[in-house]
Coordinates of C-alpha atoms in Angstrom, one line a residue:
X1 CA -0.1 -0.2 -0.2
X2 CA 2.8 2.3 0.6
X3 CA 4.3 2.4 -2.2
X4 CA 1.3 2.5 -4.3
X5 CA 0.3 5.5 -2.7
X6 CA 3.5 7.4 -3.0
X7 CA 3.4 6.7 -7.0
X8 CA 0.2 8.6 -7.4
X9 CA 1.4 10.9 -5.5
X10 CA 4.4 11.2 -7.5
X11 CA 2.4 10.5 -10.7
X12 CA 0.1 13.7 -9.8
X13 CA 2.8 15.9 -9.5
X14 CA 4.2 14.8 -12.2
X15 CA 1.0 15.4 -14.7
X16 CA 0.6 18.9 -13.0
X17 CA 4.2 20.0 -14.1
X18 CA 4.2 18.9 -17.7
X19 CA 0.5 20.5 -18.3
X20 CA 2.2 24.0 -16.6
X21 CA 5.1 23.4 -18.6
X22 CA 2.8 22.7 -21.9
X23 CA 0.1 25.6 -21.1
X24 CA 3.0 27.8 -20.6
X25 CA 5.1 27.3 -23.7
X26 CA 1.9 27.1 -26.2
X27 CA 0.8 29.9 -24.8
X28 CA 4.6 32.1 -25.6
X29 CA 4.1 30.7 -28.8
X30 CA 1.1 32.1 -29.2
X31 CA 2.4 35.6 -28.2
X32 CA 5.3 35.5 -30.0
X33 CA 3.6 34.7 -33.4
X34 CA 0.7 37.2 -32.9
X35 CA -2.8 37.3 -34.4
X36 CA -1.3 34.5 -36.6
X37 CA -1.2 32.7 -33.2
X38 CA -4.7 31.7 -33.5
X39 CA -5.1 31.1 -36.7
X40 CA -5.2 28.1 -38.4
X41 CA -2.0 28.7 -40.2
X42 CA 0.3 27.5 -38.0
X43 CA 0.0 24.4 -35.7
X44 CA 0.6 26.4 -32.4
X45 CA -3.4 27.2 -32.3
X46 CA -4.1 23.1 -32.2
X47 CA -0.8 23.1 -29.8
X48 CA -2.6 25.2 -27.7
X49 CA -5.9 24.0 -27.3
X50 CA -4.5 20.5 -26.9
X51 CA -2.4 21.8 -23.8
X52 CA -5.4 23.9 -22.2
X53 CA -8.2 21.0 -22.6
X54 CA -5.6 18.7 -21.3
X55 CA -5.5 20.5 -18.0
X56 CA -9.7 20.6 -17.9
X57 CA -9.5 17.1 -18.6
X58 CA -6.8 16.2 -16.4
X59 CA -8.5 18.3 -13.5
X60 CA -7.5 21.7 -12.5
X61 CA -4.2 22.0 -10.6
X62 CA -6.1 23.1 -7.3
X63 CA -7.9 19.7 -7.2
X64 CA -4.6 17.8 -8.2
X65 CA -3.0 19.2 -5.3
X66 CA -5.7 18.5 -3.0
X67 CA -5.4 15.1 -4.3
X68 CA -1.7 15.0 -3.5
X69 CA -2.0 16.3 -0.2
X70 CA -4.8 14.1 1.1
X71 CA -2.7 11.3 0.0
X72 CA 0.6 12.2 1.3
X73 CA -1.7 13.4 4.6
X74 CA -3.0 9.5 5.0
X75 CA 0.5 8.1 4.1
X76 CA 2.0 10.0 7.2
X77 CA -0.6 10.5 9.8
X78 CA 0.6 8.0 11.8
X79 CA 3.7 9.8 12.1
X80 CA 2.4 12.9 14.7

């Protein structure tokens, strides 16, 4: 059980970090391209949409952080 909950918390941390990086990177690309960044002339528009929907699909970062906190709290509750 210990490995399972720690592994689950680690996976959630990785998922949250990857989503932040993807959203930030694609947002910067759209800014760099200006108004053309939102057109279908460049694939950045699709990457930005995918990054945003990934964050919605996986759950907001606050929900993920609450889940991580619950897993860590349950794991180390006996150490108080």
